[in-house]
XYZ file of C-alpha atoms in Angstrom:
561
model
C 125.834 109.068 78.875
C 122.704 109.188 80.770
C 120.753 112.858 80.439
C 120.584 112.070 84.555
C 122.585 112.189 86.852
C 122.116 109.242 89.021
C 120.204 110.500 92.420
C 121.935 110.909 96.227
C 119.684 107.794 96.999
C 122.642 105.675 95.270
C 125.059 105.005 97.598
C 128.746 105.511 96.129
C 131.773 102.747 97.203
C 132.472 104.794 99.950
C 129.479 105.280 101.384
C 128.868 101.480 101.807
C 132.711 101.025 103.052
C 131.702 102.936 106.477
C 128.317 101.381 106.361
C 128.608 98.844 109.382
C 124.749 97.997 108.649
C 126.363 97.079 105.100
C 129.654 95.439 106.695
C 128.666 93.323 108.907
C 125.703 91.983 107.416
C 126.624 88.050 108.412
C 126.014 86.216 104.727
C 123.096 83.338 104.627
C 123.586 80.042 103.775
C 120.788 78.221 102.055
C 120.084 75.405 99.751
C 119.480 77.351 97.074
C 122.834 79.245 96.111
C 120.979 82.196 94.402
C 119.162 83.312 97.645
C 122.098 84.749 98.929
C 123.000 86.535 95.168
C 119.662 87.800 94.943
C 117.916 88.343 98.417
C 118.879 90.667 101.091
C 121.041 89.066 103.546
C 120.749 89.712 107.286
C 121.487 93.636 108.320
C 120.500 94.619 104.529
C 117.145 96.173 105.461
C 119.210 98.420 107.513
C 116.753 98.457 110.710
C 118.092 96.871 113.676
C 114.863 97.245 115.694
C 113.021 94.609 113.461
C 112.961 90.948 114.360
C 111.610 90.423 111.031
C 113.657 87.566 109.361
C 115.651 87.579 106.129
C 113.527 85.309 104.608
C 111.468 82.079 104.599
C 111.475 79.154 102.523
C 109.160 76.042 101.463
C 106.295 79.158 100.760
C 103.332 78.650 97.728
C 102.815 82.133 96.068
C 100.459 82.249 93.240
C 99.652 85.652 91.985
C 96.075 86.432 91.162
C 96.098 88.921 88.065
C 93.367 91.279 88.172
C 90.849 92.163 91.252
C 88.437 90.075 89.845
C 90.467 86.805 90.583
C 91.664 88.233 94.194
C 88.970 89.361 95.339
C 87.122 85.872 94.692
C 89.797 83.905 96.618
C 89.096 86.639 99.154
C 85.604 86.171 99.869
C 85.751 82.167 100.113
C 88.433 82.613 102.852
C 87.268 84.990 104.704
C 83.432 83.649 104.438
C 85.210 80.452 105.283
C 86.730 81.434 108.429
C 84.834 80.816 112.363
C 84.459 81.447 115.526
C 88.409 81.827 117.153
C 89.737 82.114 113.861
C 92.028 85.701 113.044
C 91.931 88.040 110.347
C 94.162 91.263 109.875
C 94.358 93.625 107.286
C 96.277 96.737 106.368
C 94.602 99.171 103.777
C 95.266 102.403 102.246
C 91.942 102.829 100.786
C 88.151 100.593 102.178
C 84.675 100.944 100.793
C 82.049 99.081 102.801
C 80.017 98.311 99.297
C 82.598 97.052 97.208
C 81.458 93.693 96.146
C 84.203 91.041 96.306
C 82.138 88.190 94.250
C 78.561 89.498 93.258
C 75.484 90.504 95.418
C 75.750 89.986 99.120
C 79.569 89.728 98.680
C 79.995 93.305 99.811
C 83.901 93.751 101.685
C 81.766 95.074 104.778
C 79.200 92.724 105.287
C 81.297 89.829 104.321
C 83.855 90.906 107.480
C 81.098 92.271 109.739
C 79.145 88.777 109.177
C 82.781 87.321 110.325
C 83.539 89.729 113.363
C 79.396 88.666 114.289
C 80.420 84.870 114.514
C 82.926 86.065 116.392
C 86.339 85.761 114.371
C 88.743 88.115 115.659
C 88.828 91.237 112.981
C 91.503 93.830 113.034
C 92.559 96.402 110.933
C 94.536 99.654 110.401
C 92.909 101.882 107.601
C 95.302 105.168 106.098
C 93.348 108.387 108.148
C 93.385 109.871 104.769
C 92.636 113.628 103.845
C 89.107 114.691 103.133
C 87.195 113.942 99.908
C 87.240 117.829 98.402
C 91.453 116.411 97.728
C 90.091 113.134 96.021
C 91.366 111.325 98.768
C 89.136 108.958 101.232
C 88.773 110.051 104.777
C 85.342 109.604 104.968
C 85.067 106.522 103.052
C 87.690 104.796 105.585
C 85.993 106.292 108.269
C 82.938 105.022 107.842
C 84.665 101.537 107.000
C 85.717 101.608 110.696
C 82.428 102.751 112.039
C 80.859 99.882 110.948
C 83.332 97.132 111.248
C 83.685 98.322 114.966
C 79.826 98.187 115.491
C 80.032 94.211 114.320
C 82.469 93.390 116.838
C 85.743 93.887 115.096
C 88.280 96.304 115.747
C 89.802 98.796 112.711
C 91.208 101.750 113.708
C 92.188 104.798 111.542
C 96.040 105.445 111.338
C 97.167 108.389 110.353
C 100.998 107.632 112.099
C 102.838 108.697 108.816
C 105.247 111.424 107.946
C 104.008 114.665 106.823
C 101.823 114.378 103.600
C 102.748 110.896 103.255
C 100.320 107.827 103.779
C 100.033 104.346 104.787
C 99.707 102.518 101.605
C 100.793 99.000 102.362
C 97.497 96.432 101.091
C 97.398 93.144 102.953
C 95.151 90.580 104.659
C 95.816 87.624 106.661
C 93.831 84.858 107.778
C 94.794 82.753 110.231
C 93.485 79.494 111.234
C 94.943 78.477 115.402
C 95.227 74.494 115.175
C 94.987 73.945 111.649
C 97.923 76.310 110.326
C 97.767 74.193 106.486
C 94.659 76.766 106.252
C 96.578 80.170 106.916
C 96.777 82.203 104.033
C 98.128 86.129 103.168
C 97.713 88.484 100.351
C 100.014 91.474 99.369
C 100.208 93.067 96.182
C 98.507 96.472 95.337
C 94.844 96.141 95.362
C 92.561 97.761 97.365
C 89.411 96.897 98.808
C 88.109 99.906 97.187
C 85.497 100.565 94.654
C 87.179 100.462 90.717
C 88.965 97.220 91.649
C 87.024 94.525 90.851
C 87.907 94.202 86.843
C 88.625 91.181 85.037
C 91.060 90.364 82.340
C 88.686 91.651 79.836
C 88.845 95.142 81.409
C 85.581 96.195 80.969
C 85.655 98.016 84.245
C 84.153 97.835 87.901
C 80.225 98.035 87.792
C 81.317 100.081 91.101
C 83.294 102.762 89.575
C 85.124 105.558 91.456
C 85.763 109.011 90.332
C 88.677 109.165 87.690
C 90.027 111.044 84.636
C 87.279 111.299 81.885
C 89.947 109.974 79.298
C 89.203 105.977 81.176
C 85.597 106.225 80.392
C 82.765 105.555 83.093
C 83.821 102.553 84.233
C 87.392 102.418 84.026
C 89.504 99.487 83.063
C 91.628 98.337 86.492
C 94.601 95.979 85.939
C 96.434 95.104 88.977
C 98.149 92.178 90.700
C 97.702 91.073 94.532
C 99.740 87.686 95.486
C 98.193 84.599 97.444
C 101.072 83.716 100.127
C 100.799 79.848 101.927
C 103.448 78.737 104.149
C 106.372 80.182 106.808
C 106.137 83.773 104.928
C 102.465 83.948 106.764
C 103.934 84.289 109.725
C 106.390 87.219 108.505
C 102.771 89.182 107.211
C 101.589 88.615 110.090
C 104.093 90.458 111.949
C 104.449 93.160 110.203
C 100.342 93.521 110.770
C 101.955 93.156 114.487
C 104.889 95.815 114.348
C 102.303 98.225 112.667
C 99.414 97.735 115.612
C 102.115 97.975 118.701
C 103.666 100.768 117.008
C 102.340 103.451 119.020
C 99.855 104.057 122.378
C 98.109 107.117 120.116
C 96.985 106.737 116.677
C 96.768 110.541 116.102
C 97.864 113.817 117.542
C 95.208 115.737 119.346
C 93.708 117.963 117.309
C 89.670 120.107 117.716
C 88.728 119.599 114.144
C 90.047 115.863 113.841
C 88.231 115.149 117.607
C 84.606 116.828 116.261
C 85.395 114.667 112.964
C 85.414 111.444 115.357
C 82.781 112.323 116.818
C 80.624 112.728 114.088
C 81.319 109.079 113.044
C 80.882 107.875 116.333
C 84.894 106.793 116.482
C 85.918 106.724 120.008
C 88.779 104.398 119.554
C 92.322 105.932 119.202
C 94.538 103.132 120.866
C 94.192 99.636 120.406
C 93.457 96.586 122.260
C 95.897 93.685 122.699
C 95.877 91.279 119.623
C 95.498 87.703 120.611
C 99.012 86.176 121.062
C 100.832 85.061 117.783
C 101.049 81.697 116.727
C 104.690 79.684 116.307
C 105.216 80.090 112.780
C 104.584 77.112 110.470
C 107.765 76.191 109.224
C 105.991 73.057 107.352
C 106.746 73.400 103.488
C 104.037 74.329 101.383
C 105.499 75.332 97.925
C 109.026 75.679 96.599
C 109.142 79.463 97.125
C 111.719 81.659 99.047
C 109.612 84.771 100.300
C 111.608 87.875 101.221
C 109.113 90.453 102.955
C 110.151 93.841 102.008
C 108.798 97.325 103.684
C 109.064 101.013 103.268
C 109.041 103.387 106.708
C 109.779 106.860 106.788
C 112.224 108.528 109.446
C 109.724 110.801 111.825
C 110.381 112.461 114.234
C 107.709 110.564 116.298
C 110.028 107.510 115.717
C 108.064 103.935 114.887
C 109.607 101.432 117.714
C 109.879 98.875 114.848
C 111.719 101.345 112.340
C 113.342 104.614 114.630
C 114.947 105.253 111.321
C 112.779 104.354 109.168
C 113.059 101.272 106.708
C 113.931 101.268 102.757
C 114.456 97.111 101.969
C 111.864 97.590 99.170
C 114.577 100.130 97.376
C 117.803 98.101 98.530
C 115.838 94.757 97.078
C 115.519 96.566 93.653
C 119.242 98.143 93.838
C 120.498 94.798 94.118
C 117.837 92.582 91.934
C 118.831 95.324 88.713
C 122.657 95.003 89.734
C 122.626 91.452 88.751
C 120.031 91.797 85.676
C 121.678 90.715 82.793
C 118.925 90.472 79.749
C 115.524 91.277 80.344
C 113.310 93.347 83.101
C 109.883 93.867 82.519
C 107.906 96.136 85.317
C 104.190 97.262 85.234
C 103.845 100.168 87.699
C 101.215 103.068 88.082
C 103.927 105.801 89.114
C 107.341 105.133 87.045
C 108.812 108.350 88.228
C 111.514 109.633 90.191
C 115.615 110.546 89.605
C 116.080 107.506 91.655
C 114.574 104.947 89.943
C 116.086 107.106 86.976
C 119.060 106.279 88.087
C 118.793 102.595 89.015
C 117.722 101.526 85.276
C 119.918 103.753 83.012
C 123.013 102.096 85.212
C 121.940 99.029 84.403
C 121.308 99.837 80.828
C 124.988 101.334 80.703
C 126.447 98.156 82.308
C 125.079 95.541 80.575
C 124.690 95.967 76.707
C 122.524 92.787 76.268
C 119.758 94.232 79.149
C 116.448 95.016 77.890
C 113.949 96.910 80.051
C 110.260 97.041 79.187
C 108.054 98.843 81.093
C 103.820 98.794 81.153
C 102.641 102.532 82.493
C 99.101 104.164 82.432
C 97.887 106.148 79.587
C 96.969 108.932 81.474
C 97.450 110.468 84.863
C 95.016 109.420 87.710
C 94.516 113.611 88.013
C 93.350 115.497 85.093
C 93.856 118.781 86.402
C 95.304 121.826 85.100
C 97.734 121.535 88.151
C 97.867 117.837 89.185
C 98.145 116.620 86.133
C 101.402 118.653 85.366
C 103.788 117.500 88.032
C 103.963 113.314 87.227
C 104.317 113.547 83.633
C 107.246 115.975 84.250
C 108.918 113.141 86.351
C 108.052 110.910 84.277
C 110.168 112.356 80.804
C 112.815 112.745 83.261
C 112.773 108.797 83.644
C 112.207 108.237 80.377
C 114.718 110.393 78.520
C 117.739 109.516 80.883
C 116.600 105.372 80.379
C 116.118 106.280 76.604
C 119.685 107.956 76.677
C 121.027 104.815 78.688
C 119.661 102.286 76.389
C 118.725 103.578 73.517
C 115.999 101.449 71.274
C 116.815 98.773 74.466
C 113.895 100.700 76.987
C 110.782 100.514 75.755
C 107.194 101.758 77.299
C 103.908 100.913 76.784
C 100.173 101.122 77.757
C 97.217 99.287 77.440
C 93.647 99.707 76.370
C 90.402 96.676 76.262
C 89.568 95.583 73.133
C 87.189 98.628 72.534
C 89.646 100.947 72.532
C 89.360 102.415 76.291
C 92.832 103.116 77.886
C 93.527 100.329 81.148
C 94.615 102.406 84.616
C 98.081 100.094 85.159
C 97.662 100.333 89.033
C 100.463 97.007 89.275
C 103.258 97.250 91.468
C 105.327 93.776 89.773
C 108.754 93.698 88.492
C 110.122 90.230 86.720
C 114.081 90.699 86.754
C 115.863 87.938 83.928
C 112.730 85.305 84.639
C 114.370 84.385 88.024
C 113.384 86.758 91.038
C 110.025 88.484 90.809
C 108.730 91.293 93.095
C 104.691 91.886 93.912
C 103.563 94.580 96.083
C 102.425 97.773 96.986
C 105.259 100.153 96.174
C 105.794 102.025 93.481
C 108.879 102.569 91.324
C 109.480 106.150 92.883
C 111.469 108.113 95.734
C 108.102 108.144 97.778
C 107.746 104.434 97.801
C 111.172 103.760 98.386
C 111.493 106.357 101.287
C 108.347 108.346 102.131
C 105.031 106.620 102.645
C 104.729 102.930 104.360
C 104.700 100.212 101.752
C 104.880 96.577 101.669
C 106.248 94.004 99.080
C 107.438 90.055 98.347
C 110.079 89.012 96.593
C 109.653 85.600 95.327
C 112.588 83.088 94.322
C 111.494 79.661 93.369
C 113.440 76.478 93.835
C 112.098 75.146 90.994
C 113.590 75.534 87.545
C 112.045 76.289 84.257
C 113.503 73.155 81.968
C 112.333 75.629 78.784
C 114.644 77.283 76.918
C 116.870 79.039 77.114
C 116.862 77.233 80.813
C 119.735 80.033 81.918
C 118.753 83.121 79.885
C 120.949 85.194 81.847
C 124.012 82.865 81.354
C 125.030 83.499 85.365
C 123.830 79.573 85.910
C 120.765 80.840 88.551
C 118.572 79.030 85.551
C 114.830 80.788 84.805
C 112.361 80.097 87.405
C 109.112 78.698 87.768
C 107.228 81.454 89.440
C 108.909 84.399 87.498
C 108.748 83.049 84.081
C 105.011 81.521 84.808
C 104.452 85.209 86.013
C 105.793 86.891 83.074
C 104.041 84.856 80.561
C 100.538 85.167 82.439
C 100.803 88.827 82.294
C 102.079 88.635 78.370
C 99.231 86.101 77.152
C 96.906 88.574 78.628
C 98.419 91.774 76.961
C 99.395 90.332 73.888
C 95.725 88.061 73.553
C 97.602 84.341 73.315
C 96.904 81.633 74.500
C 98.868 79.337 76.671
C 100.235 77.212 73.856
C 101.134 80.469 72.041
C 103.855 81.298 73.786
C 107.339 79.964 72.261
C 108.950 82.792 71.165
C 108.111 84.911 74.340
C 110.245 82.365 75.809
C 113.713 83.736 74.934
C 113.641 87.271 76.369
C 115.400 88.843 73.527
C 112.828 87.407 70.492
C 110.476 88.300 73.317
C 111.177 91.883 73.659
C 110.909 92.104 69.974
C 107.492 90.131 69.740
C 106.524 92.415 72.619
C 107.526 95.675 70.187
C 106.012 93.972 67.125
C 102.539 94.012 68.460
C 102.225 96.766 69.701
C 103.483 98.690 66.483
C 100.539 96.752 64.468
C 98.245 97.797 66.718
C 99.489 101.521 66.592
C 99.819 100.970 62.688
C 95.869 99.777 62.782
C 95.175 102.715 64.796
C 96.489 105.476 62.465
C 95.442 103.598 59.783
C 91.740 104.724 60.266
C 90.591 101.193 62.394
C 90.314 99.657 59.058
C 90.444 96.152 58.449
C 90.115 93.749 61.543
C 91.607 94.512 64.943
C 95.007 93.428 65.288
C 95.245 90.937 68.497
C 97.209 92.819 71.924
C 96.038 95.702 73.752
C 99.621 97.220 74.241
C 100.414 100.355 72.286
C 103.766 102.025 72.544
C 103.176 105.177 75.320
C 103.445 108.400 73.792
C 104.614 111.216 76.442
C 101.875 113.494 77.448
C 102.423 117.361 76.774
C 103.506 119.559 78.741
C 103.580 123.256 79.068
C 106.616 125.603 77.995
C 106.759 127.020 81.289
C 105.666 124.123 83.086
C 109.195 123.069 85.043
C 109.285 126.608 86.482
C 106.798 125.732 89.205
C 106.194 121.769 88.493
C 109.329 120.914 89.677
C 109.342 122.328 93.468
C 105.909 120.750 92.967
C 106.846 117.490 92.016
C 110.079 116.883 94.825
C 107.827 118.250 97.675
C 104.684 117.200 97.152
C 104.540 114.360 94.742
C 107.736 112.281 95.223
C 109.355 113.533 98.703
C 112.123 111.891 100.448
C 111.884 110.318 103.634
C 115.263 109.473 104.533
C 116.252 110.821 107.687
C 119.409 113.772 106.683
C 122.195 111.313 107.622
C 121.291 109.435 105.331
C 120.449 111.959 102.716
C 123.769 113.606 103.204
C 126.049 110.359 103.015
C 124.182 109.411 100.098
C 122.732 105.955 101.633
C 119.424 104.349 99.875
């Protein structure tokens, strides 16, 4: 049995039975019978006060591995955009110097040179906390001092619950009369210095302050996806509910209004946005696109989400209900009861499930403190998967080909090659409850002829996009090329191949470095230490501070996700 017991955030048969946002939910009918197995259906999100739809079809996702890649496509659209055109962005995290594609590609000159030819700029930056608690209030302030001065409009937000944050990462470009041109990215890069790596991983020249373990220019893998067609128009208006959500940004507050002041910030409501285009319902791609979001309960209610919204969690109870024989995730905070709980139940159910999982190394704190807390949630979700699954859960990190541990800052999960989820969120109670977050979940129409063409033997058939996905991310990890990839076709021999190189590499590793480098930068993770006494105080620590729930008590006390 699992070591775990699975968290209050699963909700037993009886909860769901007197659910009427569960009950009622009308089912959708769609071309494509597995939307309706795999995809939330109408009501699922449980928040009423959206007009966000279920999904869209006829989208083109391609996801751009790496901030290198993203933030090239970045610059040529945005530096491609004039005069009447749009551009909105949500950010958790902005440096004005960041360079998105070499010199004079900075993030701030390349959209103050847009807001100066008079493309309509807005954003909502995370208020942050101060720099002395490594986080980036003044970096983000700054960001929106000097956006604002070119003629744009980004405003600081700090509308989130207590010690929470606004971490969703998105930008949208749109074009009025020539909507073939509109484009969105999501996924979990920030336009933030340390970003900009490469598949190499030989770091950002512009590196931020991290754990000495990563070196001086830490290796950044990370995954944002490119998003053409109707789902535009869903990014959009979530951008939308977001900048409507409130008249005041901020609660009054002496120290906050000097702060302001000293940045020369007078702007704590916002001005109208221009009015939103009809969506684009032309097809594009062969993509269903469901938009997924996280929103707290607060007590100063969002109009969009009075209760707060949790489709990203719901998405992944039902996507690893239906997993059958392989689900491979790469995510920067793989801890929480929840999430605990999701996997080993999966593990238990279905005998022929494997789960791999990519982690960090290290911790992003290195603290005598900070660094205590994650790692204890993190055995948690590691012994009560190992207990679930035995040799079937496996974890791993990554390092560049000189040896320097890669930060995994990737939010993906890749469920039986057939639904695939990019985003923001992390696999943890605070993204699925606590802090705002924003994903996709990706079905394509199209169908992967290569076997095993059904790998899951339900007869939804591997998909293009997921099994493209999974194999992009692999050829990187595992140093193949594209031809080199039949036997990470079959998941099974491919969670095996997966196990076999990192174990040479491990093997090469204790073995003194001798001989010539085995090819594949994963290594199996090894558990960091921690403390005898550590769970005394690390584990108030870690459930208030690092992974709180932000269900509103209803819902905590009925035991709803």
């Amino acid at each position: 049995t699992c070591a775990l017991p699975i968290s209050d955030m699963l909700p037993d048969a009886a909860s769901l039975a007197d659910d009427p946002l569960e009950q009622d939910a009308p089912d959708h009918v769609a071309d494509d019978p597995a939307i309706g197995l795999w995809f939330l259906g109408d009501g699922d999100r449980a928040n009423l006060a959206t007009d966000l739809r279920a999904f869209t079809t006829g989208n083109l996702v391609r996801p751009l591995v790496d901030g290198r890649s993203y933030f090239a496509r970045l610059c040529a659209e945005l530096q491609a955009t004039q005069a009447g055109d749009q551009v909105y962005f949500l950010d958790f995290r902005g440096d004005l110097e960041e360079r998105l594609d070499g010199p004079g590609s900075e993030i701030g000159e390349v959209l103050g040179e847009a807001a100066r030819r008079e493309v309509m700029v807005y954003g909502l930056l995370w208020r942050s906390q101060p720099k002395a608690l490594q986080q980036s209030e003044k970096a983000n302030a700054e960001f929106v001092r000097q956006i604002d001065e070119d003629g744009g409009q980004v405003l600081l937000d700090a509308r989130t619950r207590r010690g929470g944050s606004h971490h969703q990462k998105l930008v949208v470009v749109r074009h009025p009369g020539s909507p073939a041109r509109d484009i969105a990215f999501v996924g979990g890069i920030d336009l933030g210095y340390g970003r900009n790596d490469d598949s190499e991983h030989a770091g950002d020249p512009q590196a931020m302050s991290f754990p000495a373990a990563y070196g001086p220019r830490p290796p950044w893998h990370d995954i944002q996806a490119e998003v053409r067609g109707p789902a535009v128009h869903d990014l959009e208006h979530t951008f939308r509910e977001r900048w409507y959500g409130s008249s005041v940004l901020d609660l009054p507050s002496p120290v906050r209004q000097l702060y302001d002041r000293a940045y020369h910030m007078g702007a704590m409501t916002s001005r109208p946005l221009p009015e939103p285009a009809a969506a684009d319902e032309t097809p594009r791609g062969t993509q269903a696109v469901q938009v997924l979001r996280t929103y707290p309960a607060r007590v100063r209610r969002y109009p969009f989400a009075p209760h707060g919204e949790r489709s990203i969690a719901r998405a992944y109870r039902t996507a690893f209900a239906r997993a059958r024989c392989l689900v491979y995730l790469e995510d920067q905070y793989l801890w929480s009861r929840p999430v605990a709980g999701i996997i080993a139940s999966a593990l238990r159910d279905k005998p022929g499930l494997r789960v791999i999982a990519v982690v960090p190394r290290y911790p992003d704190k290195d603290g005598r403190i900070t660094r205590v807390p994650p790692l204890l949630g993190q055995h948690q979700v590691m012994r009560a998967c190992a207990a679930a699954g035995g040799d079937r859960f496996a974890v791993y990190d990554l390092e560049n080909h000189q040896g320097t541990p890669v930060y995994v800052h990737a939010k993906v999960v890749i469920v039986d090659d057939v639904w695939a989820m990019v985003g923001s969120d992390n696999l943890n109670r605070r993204s699925w409850s606590h802090d705002s977050e924003l994903s996709v979940a990706v079905l394509d129409s199209e169908r992967d002829a290569r076997e095993p063409s059904d790998p899951a033997g339900l007869g939804d058939g591997a998909r293009a996009f997921a099994r493209d996905l999974r194999l992009r991310l692999w050829r990187e990890h595992l140093d193949r090329q594209p031809e080199d990839t039949t036997d990470l076709l079959d998941p099974r021999e491919a969670f095996e191949a997966f196990r076999r190189q990192a174990h040479l590499l491990a093997a090469w590793h204790a073995g003194g470095r001798s001989g010539p480098r085995p090819p594949g930068r994963v290594l199996p993770h090894q558990r960091g230490t921690l403390p005898p006494a550590a769970r005394l105080w690390a584990t108030p620590m870690y459930r208030m501070i690092y992974d709180p729930d932000g269900r509103p008590w209803r819902d905590r006390l009925r035991g709803r996700l």
